[in-house]
GROMACS .gro file of C-alpha atoms in nm:
model
  221
    1MET     CA    1   0.158  -3.130   1.011
    2GLU     CA    2  -0.047  -2.854   1.169
    3TYR     CA    3  -0.043  -2.524   0.980
    4SER     CA    4   0.099  -2.227   1.169
    5TRP     CA    5  -0.102  -1.914   1.098
    6ASP     CA    6   0.091  -1.587   1.080
    7PHE     CA    7  -0.088  -1.266   0.979
    8GLY     CA    8   0.211  -1.050   1.067
    9PRO     CA    9   0.357  -1.024   0.714
   10VAL     CA   10   0.010  -0.947   0.575
   11PHE     CA   11  -0.063  -0.672   0.825
   12GLU     CA   12   0.277  -0.518   0.752
   13ARG     CA   13   0.152  -0.467   0.397
   14PHE     CA   14  -0.201  -0.368   0.489
   15ASP     CA   15  -0.154  -0.033   0.315
   16MET     CA   16  -0.145  -0.223  -0.015
   17LEU     CA   17  -0.475  -0.393   0.067
   18ALA     CA   18  -0.628  -0.064   0.184
   19LEU     CA   19  -0.538   0.092  -0.151
   20GLY     CA   20  -0.698  -0.204  -0.328
   21LEU     CA   21  -1.014  -0.162  -0.121
   22LEU     CA   22  -1.029   0.208  -0.207
   23ASN     CA   23  -0.987   0.130  -0.577
   24THR     CA   24  -1.261  -0.132  -0.556
   25ILE     CA   25  -1.502   0.118  -0.402
   26LYS     CA   26  -1.406   0.380  -0.661
   27ILE     CA   27  -1.461   0.157  -0.961
   28ALA     CA   28  -1.789   0.026  -0.818
   29ALA     CA   29  -1.927   0.372  -0.744
   30VAL     CA   30  -1.844   0.509  -1.089
   31SER     CA   31  -1.982   0.199  -1.260
   32ILE     CA   32  -2.309   0.216  -1.065
   33VAL     CA   33  -2.364   0.580  -1.160
   34LEU     CA   34  -2.288   0.516  -1.526
   35GLY     CA   35  -2.486   0.191  -1.517
   36VAL     CA   36  -2.793   0.374  -1.390
   37LEU     CA   37  -2.769   0.622  -1.677
   38VAL     CA   38  -2.730   0.341  -1.931
   39GLY     CA   39  -3.014   0.150  -1.768
   40MET     CA   40  -3.250   0.447  -1.784
   41VAL     CA   41  -3.185   0.497  -2.154
   42LEU     CA   42  -3.233   0.126  -2.226
   43ALA     CA   43  -3.551   0.109  -2.018
   44VAL     CA   44  -3.702   0.402  -2.209
   45MET     CA   45  -3.609   0.235  -2.537
   46ARG     CA   46  -3.760  -0.097  -2.424
   47LEU     CA   47  -4.085   0.074  -2.328
   48SER     CA   48  -4.106   0.265  -2.654
   49SER     CA   49  -4.378   0.183  -2.906
   50LYS     CA   50  -4.120   0.208  -3.184
   51ARG     CA   51  -3.957  -0.118  -3.292
   52TRP     CA   52  -3.635   0.050  -3.404
   53LEU     CA   53  -3.586   0.155  -3.040
   54ARG     CA   54  -3.714  -0.159  -2.868
   55TRP     CA   55  -3.521  -0.418  -3.064
   56PRO     CA   56  -3.167  -0.277  -3.026
   57ALA     CA   57  -3.227  -0.230  -2.653
   58ALA     CA   58  -3.360  -0.584  -2.619
   59ALA     CA   59  -3.060  -0.723  -2.811
   60PHE     CA   60  -2.817  -0.527  -2.591
   61ILE     CA   61  -2.980  -0.655  -2.272
   62GLU     CA   62  -2.996  -1.016  -2.389
   63PHE     CA   63  -2.631  -1.008  -2.494
   64TYR     CA   64  -2.517  -0.903  -2.147
   65ARG     CA   65  -2.756  -1.136  -1.968
   66ASN     CA   66  -2.635  -1.439  -2.161
   67THR     CA   67  -2.257  -1.391  -2.181
   68PRO     CA   68  -1.996  -1.429  -1.904
   69PRO     CA   69  -1.889  -1.102  -1.740
   70ILE     CA   70  -1.519  -1.176  -1.785
   71VAL     CA   71  -1.569  -1.178  -2.164
   72HIS     CA   72  -1.683  -0.817  -2.143
   73PHE     CA   73  -1.371  -0.719  -1.951
   74PHE     CA   74  -1.145  -0.881  -2.208
   75TRP     CA   75  -1.341  -0.737  -2.500
   76PHE     CA   76  -1.313  -0.379  -2.377
   77PHE     CA   77  -0.948  -0.416  -2.281
   78TYR     CA   78  -0.816  -0.617  -2.575
   79ALA     CA   79  -1.066  -0.598  -2.863
   80LEU     CA   80  -1.208  -0.244  -2.850
   81PRO     CA   81  -0.863  -0.076  -2.863
   82VAL     CA   82  -0.787  -0.273  -3.180
   83MET     CA   83  -1.113  -0.157  -3.340
   84LEU     CA   84  -1.066   0.209  -3.245
   85ALA     CA   85  -0.687   0.221  -3.262
   86VAL     CA   86  -0.671   0.358  -2.908
   87SER     CA   87  -0.524   0.244  -2.580
   88LEU     CA   88  -0.749   0.194  -2.279
   89SER     CA   89  -0.619   0.178  -1.924
   90PRO     CA   90  -0.731  -0.115  -1.706
   91TYR     CA   91  -0.945   0.129  -1.507
   92VAL     CA   92  -1.132   0.265  -1.811
   93ALA     CA   93  -1.181  -0.082  -1.961
   94ALA     CA   94  -1.313  -0.217  -1.632
   95VAL     CA   95  -1.553   0.076  -1.587
   96LEU     CA   96  -1.685   0.031  -1.940
   97ALA     CA   97  -1.739  -0.341  -1.882
   98LEU     CA   98  -1.906  -0.297  -1.543
   99SER     CA   99  -2.125   0.000  -1.639
  100THR     CA  100  -2.259  -0.163  -1.956
  101GLN     CA  101  -2.318  -0.492  -1.773
  102SER     CA  102  -2.498  -0.322  -1.488
  103GLY     CA  103  -2.686  -0.095  -1.728
  104ALA     CA  104  -2.836  -0.398  -1.901
  105PHE     CA  105  -2.960  -0.538  -1.570
  106TYR     CA  106  -3.069  -0.204  -1.427
  107ALA     CA  107  -3.275  -0.150  -1.743
  108GLU     CA  108  -3.482  -0.458  -1.661
  109VAL     CA  109  -3.518  -0.343  -1.301
  110PHE     CA  110  -3.650  -0.004  -1.413
  111ARG     CA  111  -3.873  -0.149  -1.684
  112GLY     CA  112  -4.009  -0.417  -1.450
  113GLY     CA  113  -4.092  -0.160  -1.185
  114ILE     CA  114  -4.284   0.056  -1.431
  115VAL     CA  115  -4.483  -0.222  -1.600
  116SER     CA  116  -4.574  -0.370  -1.261
  117ILE     CA  117  -4.798  -0.073  -1.183
  118GLU     CA  118  -5.161  -0.176  -1.208
  119ARG     CA  119  -5.347  -0.084  -1.525
  120GLY     CA  120  -5.604   0.109  -1.323
  121GLN     CA  121  -5.337   0.361  -1.223
  122TRP     CA  122  -5.261   0.434  -1.587
  123GLU     CA  123  -5.627   0.457  -1.682
  124GLY     CA  124  -5.706   0.680  -1.385
  125GLY     CA  125  -5.435   0.927  -1.481
  126LYS     CA  126  -5.551   0.935  -1.841
  127ALA     CA  127  -5.909   0.990  -1.724
  128LEU     CA  128  -5.789   1.300  -1.539
  129GLY     CA  129  -5.651   1.433  -1.866
  130MET     CA  130  -5.284   1.389  -1.776
  131SER     CA  131  -5.025   1.379  -2.050
  132HIS     CA  132  -4.802   1.071  -2.068
  133GLN     CA  133  -4.511   1.265  -1.918
  134ALA     CA  134  -4.722   1.398  -1.630
  135LEU     CA  135  -4.871   1.055  -1.567
  136MET     CA  136  -4.526   0.900  -1.545
  137ARG     CA  137  -4.386   1.177  -1.325
  138ARG     CA  138  -4.674   1.209  -1.077
  139ILE     CA  139  -4.826   0.862  -1.053
  140ILE     CA  140  -4.629   0.579  -1.213
  141VAL     CA  141  -4.265   0.650  -1.130
  142PRO     CA  142  -4.318   0.737  -0.759
  143GLN     CA  143  -4.495   0.403  -0.707
  144ALA     CA  144  -4.250   0.210  -0.923
  145VAL     CA  145  -3.944   0.338  -0.737
  146SER     CA  146  -4.033   0.154  -0.416
  147ARG     CA  147  -4.061  -0.170  -0.616
  148MET     CA  148  -3.731  -0.107  -0.792
  149VAL     CA  149  -3.525  -0.054  -0.478
  150PRO     CA  150  -3.476  -0.418  -0.361
  151PRO     CA  151  -3.367  -0.559  -0.701
  152PHE     CA  152  -3.160  -0.246  -0.765
  153ILE     CA  153  -2.971  -0.296  -0.440
  154GLU     CA  154  -2.923  -0.666  -0.511
  155ARG     CA  155  -2.782  -0.591  -0.856
  156SER     CA  156  -2.550  -0.326  -0.712
  157PHE     CA  157  -2.411  -0.583  -0.468
  158GLU     CA  158  -2.349  -0.819  -0.758
  159LEU     CA  159  -2.164  -0.541  -0.938
  160LEU     CA  160  -1.951  -0.479  -0.630
  161LYS     CA  161  -1.849  -0.844  -0.622
  162THR     CA  162  -1.789  -0.850  -0.997
  163THR     CA  163  -1.528  -0.576  -0.959
  164ALA     CA  164  -1.288  -0.856  -0.860
  165LEU     CA  165  -1.266  -0.946  -1.230
  166ALA     CA  166  -1.087  -0.616  -1.289
  167SER     CA  167  -0.779  -0.786  -1.141
  168THR     CA  168  -0.754  -0.988  -1.465
  169LEU     CA  169  -0.672  -0.658  -1.640
  170ALA     CA  170  -0.402  -0.575  -1.381
  171TYR     CA  171  -0.621  -0.307  -1.226
  172ALA     CA  172  -0.510  -0.256  -0.866
  173ASP     CA  173  -0.836  -0.356  -0.697
  174LEU     CA  174  -0.851  -0.548  -0.372
  175LEU     CA  175  -0.801  -0.890  -0.531
  176TYR     CA  176  -0.508  -0.776  -0.745
  177GLN     CA  177  -0.340  -0.614  -0.446
  178ALA     CA  178  -0.393  -0.935  -0.251
  179MET     CA  179  -0.213  -1.129  -0.522
  180MET     CA  180   0.075  -0.883  -0.498
  181VAL     CA  181   0.091  -0.923  -0.121
  182ASN     CA  182   0.080  -1.301  -0.156
  183SER     CA  183   0.368  -1.294  -0.404
  184GLU     CA  184   0.576  -1.113  -0.142
  185THR     CA  185   0.471  -1.303   0.170
  186PHE     CA  186   0.387  -1.652   0.041
  187ARG     CA  187   0.102  -1.662   0.296
  188PRO     CA  188  -0.204  -1.736   0.077
  189LEU     CA  189  -0.427  -1.852   0.363
  190GLU     CA  190  -0.370  -1.535   0.561
  191VAL     CA  191  -0.387  -1.304   0.259
  192TYR     CA  192  -0.709  -1.437   0.113
  193THR     CA  193  -0.871  -1.479   0.453
  194THR     CA  194  -0.797  -1.113   0.518
  195ILE     CA  195  -0.947  -0.989   0.192
  196ALA     CA  196  -1.250  -1.215   0.239
  197ALA     CA  197  -1.306  -1.038   0.571
  198MET     CA  198  -1.257  -0.700   0.403
  199TYR     CA  199  -1.512  -0.784   0.131
  200LEU     CA  200  -1.752  -0.904   0.401
  201VAL     CA  201  -1.721  -0.580   0.600
  202LEU     CA  202  -1.763  -0.375   0.283
  203LEU     CA  203  -2.075  -0.558   0.170
  204VAL     CA  204  -2.234  -0.569   0.515
  205THR     CA  205  -2.174  -0.195   0.555
  206ALA     CA  206  -2.319  -0.127   0.211
  207SER     CA  207  -2.617  -0.347   0.298
  208GLN     CA  208  -2.689  -0.153   0.615
  209LEU     CA  209  -2.663   0.181   0.436
  210ALA     CA  210  -2.893   0.056   0.161
  211ARG     CA  211  -3.145  -0.063   0.420
  212VAL     CA  212  -3.146   0.279   0.588
  213ALA     CA  213  -3.196   0.449   0.252
  214GLU     CA  214  -3.478   0.209   0.161
  215ASN     CA  215  -3.655   0.266   0.496
  216ARG     CA  216  -3.632   0.643   0.456
  217LEU     CA  217  -3.766   0.622   0.103
  218THR     CA  218  -4.057   0.407   0.218
  219ALA     CA  219  -4.133   0.647   0.505
  220TYR     CA  220  -4.119   0.944   0.268
  221GLN     CA  221  -4.369   0.785   0.034
   0.00000   0.00000   0.00000
């Protein structure tokens, strides 16, 4: 029997999906900002000459690179509150999971960009009598940034897609709201086709904005 498509019931509840989309953007934006801060700290630790800084940072990064993201969501939502005797909202738990995950990956992006600079650049700066801080600020980091941008953008897109796991904590992101709409309409094909289109528009828009930012950064340099 041929399936009869009907998006009417879904569009009648589009406000629920719009709220989910807004919550998805919010959690992604906050997690990216916090992830960048975590990543910077970890990158500095990884580049340190001191073992007591390098090793914990390396262990942190390897843990997140080699464990499933959903485990992190569950750990922050179910395990951490038991350890600290506190209660975390789905939003806070999801942000903690996403920002620490992204921080681990951003750290490698930042570190990789810095160590990719040719040795001659480092030696030239030292020959001019620059301090390590001045060398990093004036020569190394400006060149490294352009190399960091593509993998940074790619990782940010992965984070945006990973926000869907927040629905497992009952956070009202786009996927969770879609499940609510589906429970009311019993139109799974229409509901999940609609949110797939919404994710596509969101990611394509973000991609275009990122490309504009990258082109302007390249032109500026």
